[in-house]
Amino acid sequence: MVRWAATVAACAWVSIVGPPALAGAPKPAIAITFDDIPAHGELPPGETRASVMRAIVAALKNAKAPAHGFLNASFGADDPHAAEAVRIWREARLPVGNHGFAHRNLDTLDAAGFRDELVRNEPAVASANFGVSGRWFRYPFLAEGSTSLLRDQARAILAERGYRIAAVTMSFGDFLFAAPYARCATKRDAAGIAALERAWLDAARADALRAQRLSEALLGRDIPQVLLMHVGAFDARMLPRTLKLYRDLGFRFVTLEQAQSDRFYAAANDPRQPGPSPTLERAATAALVAPPPAPNIQDLCQ
Ligand SMILES: [Zn+2]
């Protein structure tokens, strides 16, 4: 999971209004990524880690959407369905990257601790992959090191072990929905679940449009986006509608490798380059563009 990144100072924010899409321009692209395999967030009654994963894989398959997973080998250790969840992802021949053995935040580690998190997770990542096409790493909490020393040390370790960094340019706070969904489902609160569904789709739509507008405004062009999601129960419930939403907005689905072949991602693809990885939010903060509001769902079904 990640922390909601709204830690920006109050300033005179620039309003971003994107230009209309150019006729004949290639369709915008999204690479979908799923973190925290095999277990993310609270489960509602009747669901297991395996049923969640089965639903996610089915939705991806139906939409012909590729996706890249990121695994934490220590997650789900006490869950009888976690191994099956990994197997379902693997048998769908979806690739798996390294998300750290225990999802430790880099800022709580030193270089040796970061190396241990990375290396301890490698056997599980290797066995979860059908055909490994290079090593990919996603920082837990998207924390790339709050000091330049730690950041550089971590990047040197990633470079030494042959990793590319999985960037993130789209994230609409999907992880915030897990707890309220489990509460609403436990109470059989249909109105609460409907409110969550509306908030989810609104957040996903706003995030996609914002990413496109930021790309155009800050970079002068549309870039392939990398979307962060998690293997949660509400992600599974909403994935068919989420993928349809992106299609309706004109997006096509590409692999992480395809998306990150864009030059915007150079510093993520090559950890020998200075970090941190490029994100649209960092660029937006530098340009004083207001952050998006967090979905207002935390009080539902309390
Ligand atoms: Zn995570």
PDB file of C-alpha atoms and ligand atoms in Angstrom:
ATOM      1  CA  MET A   1       0.000   0.000   0.000  1.00  0.00           C
ATOM      2  CA  VAL A   2       1.014   3.620  -0.130  1.00  0.00           C
ATOM      3  CA  ARG A   3       0.368   6.633   2.012  1.00  0.00           C
ATOM      4  CA  TRP A   4      -1.960   9.192   0.601  1.00  0.00           C
ATOM      5  CA  ALA A   5       0.443  11.775  -0.792  1.00  0.00           C
ATOM      6  CA  ALA A   6      -1.167  15.041   0.170  1.00  0.00           C
ATOM      7  CA  THR A   7       1.805  16.417   2.051  1.00  0.00           C
ATOM      8  CA  VAL A   8       2.199  19.647   0.195  1.00  0.00           C
ATOM      9  CA  ALA A   9       2.372  23.166   1.538  1.00  0.00           C
ATOM     10  CA  ALA A  10      -0.429  25.632   1.015  1.00  0.00           C
ATOM     11  CA  CYS A  11       0.558  27.775  -1.942  1.00  0.00           C
ATOM     12  CA  ALA A  12      -1.024  29.651  -4.778  1.00  0.00           C
ATOM     13  CA  TRP A  13      -1.755  26.551  -6.801  1.00  0.00           C
ATOM     14  CA  VAL A  14      -1.782  26.678 -10.541  1.00  0.00           C
ATOM     15  CA  SER A  15      -4.990  25.505 -12.163  1.00  0.00           C
ATOM     16  CA  ILE A  16      -4.411  22.840 -14.795  1.00  0.00           C
ATOM     17  CA  VAL A  17      -6.796  22.624 -17.694  1.00  0.00           C
ATOM     18  CA  GLY A  18      -5.733  20.136 -20.339  1.00  0.00           C
ATOM     19  CA  PRO A  19      -5.917  20.794 -24.058  1.00  0.00           C
ATOM     20  CA  PRO A  20      -8.323  18.690 -26.116  1.00  0.00           C
ATOM     21  CA  ALA A  21      -6.976  15.426 -27.502  1.00  0.00           C
ATOM     22  CA  LEU A  22      -5.510  15.775 -30.969  1.00  0.00           C
ATOM     23  CA  ALA A  23      -7.410  14.096 -33.769  1.00  0.00           C
ATOM     24  CA  GLY A  24      -5.409  11.165 -35.116  1.00  0.00           C
ATOM     25  CA  ALA A  25      -3.111  11.040 -32.089  1.00  0.00           C
ATOM     26  CA  PRO A  26      -2.345   7.536 -30.746  1.00  0.00           C
ATOM     27  CA  LYS A  27      -4.674   6.379 -27.998  1.00  0.00           C
ATOM     28  CA  PRO A  28      -3.452   7.073 -24.475  1.00  0.00           C
ATOM     29  CA  ALA A  29      -2.070   4.047 -22.668  1.00  0.00           C
ATOM     30  CA  ILE A  30      -2.130   2.606 -19.147  1.00  0.00           C
ATOM     31  CA  ALA A  31      -0.031  -0.162 -17.649  1.00  0.00           C
ATOM     32  CA  ILE A  32      -1.851  -1.727 -14.703  1.00  0.00           C
ATOM     33  CA  THR A  33       0.092  -2.906 -11.662  1.00  0.00           C
ATOM     34  CA  PHE A  34      -1.147  -4.773  -8.576  1.00  0.00           C
ATOM     35  CA  ASP A  35       0.826  -4.558  -5.333  1.00  0.00           C
ATOM     36  CA  ASP A  36       0.810  -6.621  -2.146  1.00  0.00           C
ATOM     37  CA  ILE A  37       0.320 -10.076  -3.707  1.00  0.00           C
ATOM     38  CA  PRO A  38      -0.997 -12.299  -2.214  1.00  0.00           C
ATOM     39  CA  ALA A  39      -2.849 -10.426   0.547  1.00  0.00           C
ATOM     40  CA  HIS A  40      -4.004  -6.828   0.765  1.00  0.00           C
ATOM     41  CA  GLY A  41      -6.436  -5.238   3.169  1.00  0.00           C
ATOM     42  CA  GLU A  42      -9.486  -6.492   5.011  1.00  0.00           C
ATOM     43  CA  LEU A  43     -11.636  -9.261   3.531  1.00  0.00           C
ATOM     44  CA  PRO A  44     -15.445  -9.051   3.565  1.00  0.00           C
ATOM     45  CA  PRO A  45     -17.432 -12.118   4.669  1.00  0.00           C
ATOM     46  CA  GLY A  46     -17.372 -14.944   2.132  1.00  0.00           C
ATOM     47  CA  GLU A  47     -14.220 -13.839   0.324  1.00  0.00           C
ATOM     48  CA  THR A  48     -10.758 -15.411   0.473  1.00  0.00           C
ATOM     49  CA  ARG A  49      -7.402 -14.317  -0.895  1.00  0.00           C
ATOM     50  CA  ALA A  50      -7.928 -16.875  -3.650  1.00  0.00           C
ATOM     51  CA  SER A  51     -11.432 -15.690  -4.591  1.00  0.00           C
ATOM     52  CA  VAL A  52     -10.177 -12.107  -4.740  1.00  0.00           C
ATOM     53  CA  MET A  53      -7.303 -13.084  -7.005  1.00  0.00           C
ATOM     54  CA  ARG A  54      -9.554 -15.209  -9.190  1.00  0.00           C
ATOM     55  CA  ALA A  55     -11.864 -12.243  -9.752  1.00  0.00           C
ATOM     56  CA  ILE A  56      -8.985  -9.897 -10.551  1.00  0.00           C
ATOM     57  CA  VAL A  57      -7.462 -12.310 -13.055  1.00  0.00           C
ATOM     58  CA  ALA A  58     -10.857 -12.940 -14.700  1.00  0.00           C
ATOM     59  CA  ALA A  59     -11.525  -9.220 -15.105  1.00  0.00           C
ATOM     60  CA  LEU A  60      -8.088  -8.653 -16.645  1.00  0.00           C
ATOM     61  CA  LYS A  61      -8.602 -11.556 -19.016  1.00  0.00           C
ATOM     62  CA  ASN A  62     -12.061 -10.390 -20.070  1.00  0.00           C
ATOM     63  CA  ALA A  63     -10.706  -6.921 -20.846  1.00  0.00           C
ATOM     64  CA  LYS A  64      -7.578  -8.343 -22.508  1.00  0.00           C
ATOM     65  CA  ALA A  65      -5.588  -6.141 -20.162  1.00  0.00           C
ATOM     66  CA  PRO A  66      -2.034  -7.097 -19.189  1.00  0.00           C
ATOM     67  CA  ALA A  67      -0.932  -6.423 -15.617  1.00  0.00           C
ATOM     68  CA  HIS A  68       2.212  -6.683 -13.524  1.00  0.00           C
ATOM     69  CA  GLY A  69       1.999  -7.945  -9.947  1.00  0.00           C
ATOM     70  CA  PHE A  70       4.321  -7.175  -7.042  1.00  0.00           C
ATOM     71  CA  LEU A  71       4.764  -9.743  -4.309  1.00  0.00           C
ATOM     72  CA  ASN A  72       5.666  -9.721  -0.620  1.00  0.00           C
ATOM     73  CA  ALA A  73       6.652 -13.243   0.407  1.00  0.00           C
ATOM     74  CA  SER A  74       5.821 -12.665   4.079  1.00  0.00           C
ATOM     75  CA  PHE A  75       2.273 -11.530   3.341  1.00  0.00           C
ATOM     76  CA  GLY A  76      -0.427 -14.102   3.904  1.00  0.00           C
ATOM     77  CA  ALA A  77       1.933 -16.431   5.766  1.00  0.00           C
ATOM     78  CA  ASP A  78      -0.892 -17.357   8.153  1.00  0.00           C
ATOM     79  CA  ASP A  79      -3.598 -17.437   5.480  1.00  0.00           C
ATOM     80  CA  PRO A  80      -4.644 -20.843   4.102  1.00  0.00           C
ATOM     81  CA  HIS A  81      -5.581 -19.331   0.725  1.00  0.00           C
ATOM     82  CA  ALA A  82      -2.503 -17.173   0.098  1.00  0.00           C
ATOM     83  CA  ALA A  83      -0.491 -19.809  -1.754  1.00  0.00           C
ATOM     84  CA  GLU A  84      -3.472 -20.513  -3.993  1.00  0.00           C
ATOM     85  CA  ALA A  85      -3.777 -16.798  -4.722  1.00  0.00           C
ATOM     86  CA  VAL A  86      -0.160 -16.704  -5.923  1.00  0.00           C
ATOM     87  CA  ARG A  87      -0.784 -19.819  -8.017  1.00  0.00           C
ATOM     88  CA  ILE A  88      -3.818 -18.221  -9.695  1.00  0.00           C
ATOM     89  CA  TRP A  89      -1.753 -15.191 -10.683  1.00  0.00           C
ATOM     90  CA  ARG A  90       1.092 -17.389 -11.913  1.00  0.00           C
ATOM     91  CA  GLU A  91      -1.160 -19.675 -13.928  1.00  0.00           C
ATOM     92  CA  ALA A  92      -2.621 -16.630 -15.646  1.00  0.00           C
ATOM     93  CA  ARG A  93       0.986 -16.065 -16.790  1.00  0.00           C
ATOM     94  CA  LEU A  94       1.020 -12.586 -15.381  1.00  0.00           C
ATOM     95  CA  PRO A  95       4.494 -11.360 -14.426  1.00  0.00           C
ATOM     96  CA  VAL A  96       5.525 -10.731 -10.830  1.00  0.00           C
ATOM     97  CA  GLY A  97       8.013  -8.222  -9.463  1.00  0.00           C
ATOM     98  CA  ASN A  98       9.643  -7.721  -6.077  1.00  0.00           C
ATOM     99  CA  HIS A  99       7.860  -5.547  -3.483  1.00  0.00           C
ATOM    100  CA  GLY A 100      10.138  -6.424  -0.552  1.00  0.00           C
ATOM    101  CA  PHE A 101       9.909  -9.496   1.707  1.00  0.00           C
ATOM    102  CA  ALA A 102       8.006  -7.750   4.509  1.00  0.00           C
ATOM    103  CA  HIS A 103       6.941  -4.496   2.826  1.00  0.00           C
ATOM    104  CA  ARG A 104       9.342  -2.447   4.931  1.00  0.00           C
ATOM    105  CA  ASN A 105       9.535   1.269   4.302  1.00  0.00           C
ATOM    106  CA  LEU A 106      13.012   2.153   2.996  1.00  0.00           C
ATOM    107  CA  ASP A 107      13.122   5.091   5.406  1.00  0.00           C
ATOM    108  CA  THR A 108      13.041   2.671   8.356  1.00  0.00           C
ATOM    109  CA  LEU A 109      15.978   0.658   6.993  1.00  0.00           C
ATOM    110  CA  ASP A 110      19.653   1.106   6.285  1.00  0.00           C
ATOM    111  CA  ALA A 111      21.335  -0.141   3.128  1.00  0.00           C
ATOM    112  CA  ALA A 112      21.948  -3.607   4.574  1.00  0.00           C
ATOM    113  CA  GLY A 113      18.328  -3.866   5.659  1.00  0.00           C
ATOM    114  CA  PHE A 114      17.117  -2.839   2.232  1.00  0.00           C
ATOM    115  CA  ARG A 115      19.311  -5.442   0.585  1.00  0.00           C
ATOM    116  CA  ASP A 116      17.956  -8.098   2.932  1.00  0.00           C
ATOM    117  CA  GLU A 117      14.336  -7.138   2.154  1.00  0.00           C
ATOM    118  CA  LEU A 118      15.089  -7.383  -1.557  1.00  0.00           C
ATOM    119  CA  VAL A 119      17.149 -10.573  -1.602  1.00  0.00           C
ATOM    120  CA  ARG A 120      14.969 -12.543   0.844  1.00  0.00           C
ATOM    121  CA  ASN A 121      12.006 -11.949  -1.432  1.00  0.00           C
ATOM    122  CA  GLU A 122      13.724 -13.110  -4.606  1.00  0.00           C
ATOM    123  CA  PRO A 123      13.089 -16.883  -4.378  1.00  0.00           C
ATOM    124  CA  ALA A 124       9.326 -16.371  -3.934  1.00  0.00           C
ATOM    125  CA  VAL A 125       9.214 -13.860  -6.777  1.00  0.00           C
ATOM    126  CA  ALA A 126      11.148 -16.220  -9.051  1.00  0.00           C
ATOM    127  CA  SER A 127       8.843 -19.157  -8.306  1.00  0.00           C
ATOM    128  CA  ALA A 128       5.733 -17.003  -8.854  1.00  0.00           C
ATOM    129  CA  ASN A 129       6.853 -16.097 -12.370  1.00  0.00           C
ATOM    130  CA  PHE A 130       6.136 -18.315 -15.345  1.00  0.00           C
ATOM    131  CA  GLY A 131       8.679 -16.661 -17.570  1.00  0.00           C
ATOM    132  CA  VAL A 132      10.788 -13.954 -16.015  1.00  0.00           C
ATOM    133  CA  SER A 133      11.395 -11.027 -18.327  1.00  0.00           C
ATOM    134  CA  GLY A 134      13.763  -8.998 -16.233  1.00  0.00           C
ATOM    135  CA  ARG A 135      13.598  -7.944 -12.631  1.00  0.00           C
ATOM    136  CA  TRP A 136      11.249  -5.207 -11.476  1.00  0.00           C
ATOM    137  CA  PHE A 137      11.033  -3.604  -8.060  1.00  0.00           C
ATOM    138  CA  ARG A 138       8.257  -1.485  -6.564  1.00  0.00           C
ATOM    139  CA  TYR A 139       9.188   0.445  -3.423  1.00  0.00           C
ATOM    140  CA  PRO A 140       6.800  -0.263  -0.507  1.00  0.00           C
ATOM    141  CA  PHE A 141       4.876   2.929   0.307  1.00  0.00           C
ATOM    142  CA  LEU A 142       6.574   4.354  -2.810  1.00  0.00           C
ATOM    143  CA  ALA A 143       9.290   5.468  -0.398  1.00  0.00           C
ATOM    144  CA  GLU A 144      12.516   5.858  -2.368  1.00  0.00           C
ATOM    145  CA  GLY A 145      14.617   7.222   0.497  1.00  0.00           C
ATOM    146  CA  SER A 146      14.187  10.538   2.256  1.00  0.00           C
ATOM    147  CA  THR A 147      17.933  11.263   2.185  1.00  0.00           C
ATOM    148  CA  SER A 148      20.040  11.313  -0.932  1.00  0.00           C
ATOM    149  CA  LEU A 149      22.510   8.914   0.717  1.00  0.00           C
ATOM    150  CA  LEU A 150      19.886   6.245   1.428  1.00  0.00           C
ATOM    151  CA  ARG A 151      18.250   6.778  -1.948  1.00  0.00           C
ATOM    152  CA  ASP A 152      21.560   6.343  -3.757  1.00  0.00           C
ATOM    153  CA  GLN A 153      22.493   3.295  -1.690  1.00  0.00           C
ATOM    154  CA  ALA A 154      19.176   1.601  -2.471  1.00  0.00           C
ATOM    155  CA  ARG A 155      19.456   2.428  -6.163  1.00  0.00           C
ATOM    156  CA  ALA A 156      22.997   1.043  -6.267  1.00  0.00           C
ATOM    157  CA  ILE A 157      21.747  -2.237  -4.782  1.00  0.00           C
ATOM    158  CA  LEU A 158      18.896  -2.377  -7.295  1.00  0.00           C
ATOM    159  CA  ALA A 159      21.331  -1.704 -10.156  1.00  0.00           C
ATOM    160  CA  GLU A 160      23.775  -4.321  -8.907  1.00  0.00           C
ATOM    161  CA  ARG A 161      21.019  -6.956  -8.847  1.00  0.00           C
ATOM    162  CA  GLY A 162      19.631  -6.015 -12.248  1.00  0.00           C
ATOM    163  CA  TYR A 163      16.363  -4.356 -11.268  1.00  0.00           C
ATOM    164  CA  ARG A 164      14.260  -1.776 -12.990  1.00  0.00           C
ATOM    165  CA  ILE A 165      12.023   0.358 -10.775  1.00  0.00           C
ATOM    166  CA  ALA A 166       8.294   0.246 -11.394  1.00  0.00           C
ATOM    167  CA  ALA A 167       7.167   3.871 -11.443  1.00  0.00           C
ATOM    168  CA  VAL A 168       3.680   5.161 -10.585  1.00  0.00           C
ATOM    169  CA  THR A 169       1.907   8.000 -12.357  1.00  0.00           C
ATOM    170  CA  MET A 170      -1.708   7.094 -11.506  1.00  0.00           C
ATOM    171  CA  SER A 171      -3.053   6.184  -8.064  1.00  0.00           C
ATOM    172  CA  PHE A 172      -6.518   7.031  -6.820  1.00  0.00           C
ATOM    173  CA  GLY A 173      -6.297   5.722  -3.280  1.00  0.00           C
ATOM    174  CA  ASP A 174      -7.752   2.273  -3.994  1.00  0.00           C
ATOM    175  CA  PHE A 175      -6.304   0.974  -0.705  1.00  0.00           C
ATOM    176  CA  LEU A 176      -8.500   3.397   1.255  1.00  0.00           C
ATOM    177  CA  PHE A 177     -11.594   1.409   0.266  1.00  0.00           C
ATOM    178  CA  ALA A 178     -10.639  -1.955   1.784  1.00  0.00           C
ATOM    179  CA  ALA A 179     -11.657  -1.258   5.381  1.00  0.00           C
ATOM    180  CA  PRO A 180     -14.958   0.557   4.697  1.00  0.00           C
ATOM    181  CA  TYR A 181     -15.936  -2.127   2.170  1.00  0.00           C
ATOM    182  CA  ALA A 182     -15.337  -4.904   4.706  1.00  0.00           C
ATOM    183  CA  ARG A 183     -17.428  -2.989   7.269  1.00  0.00           C
ATOM    184  CA  CYS A 184     -20.266  -2.284   4.858  1.00  0.00           C
ATOM    185  CA  ALA A 185     -20.306  -5.890   3.619  1.00  0.00           C
ATOM    186  CA  THR A 186     -20.338  -7.244   7.180  1.00  0.00           C
ATOM    187  CA  LYS A 187     -23.339  -5.035   7.971  1.00  0.00           C
ATOM    188  CA  ARG A 188     -24.965  -5.883   4.612  1.00  0.00           C
ATOM    189  CA  ASP A 189     -25.227  -2.155   4.075  1.00  0.00           C
ATOM    190  CA  ALA A 190     -26.120  -1.922   0.387  1.00  0.00           C
ATOM    191  CA  ALA A 191     -26.380   1.854   0.435  1.00  0.00           C
ATOM    192  CA  GLY A 192     -22.931   2.104   1.962  1.00  0.00           C
ATOM    193  CA  ILE A 193     -21.464  -0.193  -0.687  1.00  0.00           C
ATOM    194  CA  ALA A 194     -23.180   1.812  -3.436  1.00  0.00           C
ATOM    195  CA  ALA A 195     -21.644   4.995  -2.017  1.00  0.00           C
ATOM    196  CA  LEU A 196     -18.225   3.342  -2.055  1.00  0.00           C
ATOM    197  CA  GLU A 197     -18.728   2.273  -5.656  1.00  0.00           C
ATOM    198  CA  ARG A 198     -19.605   5.800  -6.735  1.00  0.00           C
ATOM    199  CA  ALA A 199     -16.667   7.263  -4.827  1.00  0.00           C
ATOM    200  CA  TRP A 200     -14.325   4.704  -6.406  1.00  0.00           C
ATOM    201  CA  LEU A 201     -15.389   5.403  -9.964  1.00  0.00           C
ATOM    202  CA  ASP A 202     -15.312   9.156  -9.378  1.00  0.00           C
ATOM    203  CA  ALA A 203     -11.787   8.900  -7.946  1.00  0.00           C
ATOM    204  CA  ALA A 204     -10.547   6.659 -10.761  1.00  0.00           C
ATOM    205  CA  ARG A 205     -11.970   8.969 -13.412  1.00  0.00           C
ATOM    206  CA  ALA A 206     -10.584  12.136 -11.803  1.00  0.00           C
ATOM    207  CA  ASP A 207      -7.166  10.517 -11.380  1.00  0.00           C
ATOM    208  CA  ALA A 208      -6.988   9.419 -15.028  1.00  0.00           C
ATOM    209  CA  LEU A 209      -8.005  12.817 -16.331  1.00  0.00           C
ATOM    210  CA  ARG A 210      -5.603  14.537 -13.962  1.00  0.00           C
ATOM    211  CA  ALA A 211      -2.710  12.334 -15.104  1.00  0.00           C
ATOM    212  CA  GLN A 212      -3.412  13.179 -18.726  1.00  0.00           C
ATOM    213  CA  ARG A 213      -3.719  16.878 -18.005  1.00  0.00           C
ATOM    214  CA  LEU A 214      -0.523  16.895 -15.950  1.00  0.00           C
ATOM    215  CA  SER A 215       1.324  15.073 -18.742  1.00  0.00           C
ATOM    216  CA  GLU A 216       0.212  17.601 -21.298  1.00  0.00           C
ATOM    217  CA  ALA A 217       0.729  20.637 -19.077  1.00  0.00           C
ATOM    218  CA  LEU A 218       4.047  19.670 -17.512  1.00  0.00           C
ATOM    219  CA  LEU A 219       5.662  17.609 -20.276  1.00  0.00           C
ATOM    220  CA  GLY A 220       3.877  18.968 -23.326  1.00  0.00           C
ATOM    221  CA  ARG A 221       2.772  15.507 -24.401  1.00  0.00           C
ATOM    222  CA  ASP A 222       0.777  12.470 -23.364  1.00  0.00           C
ATOM    223  CA  ILE A 223       2.842   9.703 -21.752  1.00  0.00           C
ATOM    224  CA  PRO A 224       1.918   6.069 -21.125  1.00  0.00           C
ATOM    225  CA  GLN A 225       0.652   5.980 -17.544  1.00  0.00           C
ATOM    226  CA  VAL A 226       1.477   3.419 -14.853  1.00  0.00           C
ATOM    227  CA  LEU A 227      -1.473   2.734 -12.559  1.00  0.00           C
ATOM    228  CA  LEU A 228      -1.024   1.496  -8.995  1.00  0.00           C
ATOM    229  CA  MET A 229      -3.686  -0.825  -7.610  1.00  0.00           C
ATOM    230  CA  HIS A 230      -3.662  -3.536  -4.929  1.00  0.00           C
ATOM    231  CA  VAL A 231      -4.995  -7.099  -4.699  1.00  0.00           C
ATOM    232  CA  GLY A 232      -7.836  -6.075  -2.398  1.00  0.00           C
ATOM    233  CA  ALA A 233     -11.426  -7.306  -2.309  1.00  0.00           C
ATOM    234  CA  PHE A 234     -12.898  -3.999  -3.409  1.00  0.00           C
ATOM    235  CA  ASP A 235     -10.335  -3.746  -6.214  1.00  0.00           C
ATOM    236  CA  ALA A 236     -11.584  -7.160  -7.365  1.00  0.00           C
ATOM    237  CA  ARG A 237     -15.234  -6.144  -7.115  1.00  0.00           C
ATOM    238  CA  MET A 238     -14.679  -2.920  -9.034  1.00  0.00           C
ATOM    239  CA  LEU A 239     -12.092  -4.010 -11.592  1.00  0.00           C
ATOM    240  CA  PRO A 240     -14.517  -4.807 -14.471  1.00  0.00           C
ATOM    241  CA  ARG A 241     -16.132  -1.373 -14.135  1.00  0.00           C
ATOM    242  CA  THR A 242     -12.764   0.306 -13.655  1.00  0.00           C
ATOM    243  CA  LEU A 243     -11.345  -1.206 -16.837  1.00  0.00           C
ATOM    244  CA  LYS A 244     -14.493  -0.224 -18.732  1.00  0.00           C
ATOM    245  CA  LEU A 245     -14.134   3.314 -17.401  1.00  0.00           C
ATOM    246  CA  TYR A 246     -10.594   3.547 -18.754  1.00  0.00           C
ATOM    247  CA  ARG A 247     -11.678   2.142 -22.096  1.00  0.00           C
ATOM    248  CA  ASP A 248     -14.537   4.654 -22.234  1.00  0.00           C
ATOM    249  CA  LEU A 249     -12.019   7.427 -21.556  1.00  0.00           C
ATOM    250  CA  GLY A 250     -10.104   6.253 -24.623  1.00  0.00           C
ATOM    251  CA  PHE A 251      -7.249   4.372 -22.952  1.00  0.00           C
ATOM    252  CA  ARG A 252      -5.672   1.180 -24.214  1.00  0.00           C
ATOM    253  CA  PHE A 253      -3.887  -1.266 -21.936  1.00  0.00           C
ATOM    254  CA  VAL A 254      -0.165  -1.967 -22.302  1.00  0.00           C
ATOM    255  CA  THR A 255       2.457  -3.867 -20.328  1.00  0.00           C
ATOM    256  CA  LEU A 256       4.609  -2.170 -17.730  1.00  0.00           C
ATOM    257  CA  GLU A 257       7.599  -2.697 -19.989  1.00  0.00           C
ATOM    258  CA  GLN A 258       5.820  -1.037 -22.895  1.00  0.00           C
ATOM    259  CA  ALA A 259       4.752   1.934 -20.786  1.00  0.00           C
ATOM    260  CA  GLN A 260       8.168   2.464 -19.279  1.00  0.00           C
ATOM    261  CA  SER A 261       9.869   2.380 -22.662  1.00  0.00           C
ATOM    262  CA  ASP A 262       8.859   6.054 -22.798  1.00  0.00           C
ATOM    263  CA  ARG A 263      11.814   8.364 -22.089  1.00  0.00           C
ATOM    264  CA  PHE A 264       9.911   9.895 -19.148  1.00  0.00           C
ATOM    265  CA  TYR A 265      10.780   6.732 -17.185  1.00  0.00           C
ATOM    266  CA  ALA A 266      14.538   6.728 -17.868  1.00  0.00           C
ATOM    267  CA  ALA A 267      15.499   7.229 -14.213  1.00  0.00           C
ATOM    268  CA  ALA A 268      13.182   4.392 -13.157  1.00  0.00           C
ATOM    269  CA  ASN A 269      14.467   2.003 -15.792  1.00  0.00           C
ATOM    270  CA  ASP A 270      18.102   2.608 -14.877  1.00  0.00           C
ATOM    271  CA  PRO A 271      18.802   2.843 -11.121  1.00  0.00           C
ATOM    272  CA  ARG A 272      22.350   4.003 -11.931  1.00  0.00           C
ATOM    273  CA  GLN A 273      20.815   7.344 -12.886  1.00  0.00           C
ATOM    274  CA  PRO A 274      20.091   9.854 -10.101  1.00  0.00           C
ATOM    275  CA  GLY A 275      16.758   9.281  -8.337  1.00  0.00           C
ATOM    276  CA  PRO A 276      14.081   9.402  -7.326  1.00  0.00           C
ATOM    277  CA  SER A 277      11.910   7.867 -10.024  1.00  0.00           C
ATOM    278  CA  PRO A 278       9.883  10.342 -12.051  1.00  0.00           C
ATOM    279  CA  THR A 279       6.267  10.834 -11.043  1.00  0.00           C
ATOM    280  CA  LEU A 280       3.700  13.303 -12.261  1.00  0.00           C
ATOM    281  CA  GLU A 281       2.969  14.326  -8.669  1.00  0.00           C
ATOM    282  CA  ARG A 282       6.571  15.371  -8.105  1.00  0.00           C
ATOM    283  CA  ALA A 283       6.460  17.382 -11.293  1.00  0.00           C
ATOM    284  CA  ALA A 284       3.104  18.846 -10.262  1.00  0.00           C
ATOM    285  CA  THR A 285       4.374  19.810  -6.813  1.00  0.00           C
ATOM    286  CA  ALA A 286       7.351  21.543  -8.405  1.00  0.00           C
ATOM    287  CA  ALA A 287       4.946  23.445 -10.653  1.00  0.00           C
ATOM    288  CA  LEU A 288       2.564  24.265  -7.769  1.00  0.00           C
ATOM    289  CA  VAL A 289      -0.329  22.225  -9.112  1.00  0.00           C
ATOM    290  CA  ALA A 290      -2.845  21.386  -6.385  1.00  0.00           C
ATOM    291  CA  PRO A 291      -2.971  17.752  -5.211  1.00  0.00           C
ATOM    292  CA  PRO A 292      -6.216  15.789  -5.689  1.00  0.00           C
ATOM    293  CA  PRO A 293      -8.589  15.508  -2.722  1.00  0.00           C
ATOM    294  CA  ALA A 294      -8.650  12.126  -0.970  1.00  0.00           C
ATOM    295  CA  PRO A 295     -11.913  10.149  -1.350  1.00  0.00           C
ATOM    296  CA  ASN A 296     -14.236  10.993   1.540  1.00  0.00           C
ATOM    297  CA  ILE A 297     -15.218   7.468   2.546  1.00  0.00           C
ATOM    298  CA  GLN A 298     -13.590   6.709   5.865  1.00  0.00           C
ATOM    299  CA  ASP A 299     -16.736   7.204   7.964  1.00  0.00           C
ATOM    300  CA  LEU A 300     -18.953   4.897   5.920  1.00  0.00           C
ATOM    301  CA  CYS A 301     -20.552   1.960   7.794  1.00  0.00           C
ATOM    302  CA  GLN A 302     -18.859   2.832  11.102  1.00  0.00           C
TER     303      GLN A 302
HETATM  304 ZN    ZN B   1       2.503  -2.276  -1.105  1.00  0.00          ZN
END
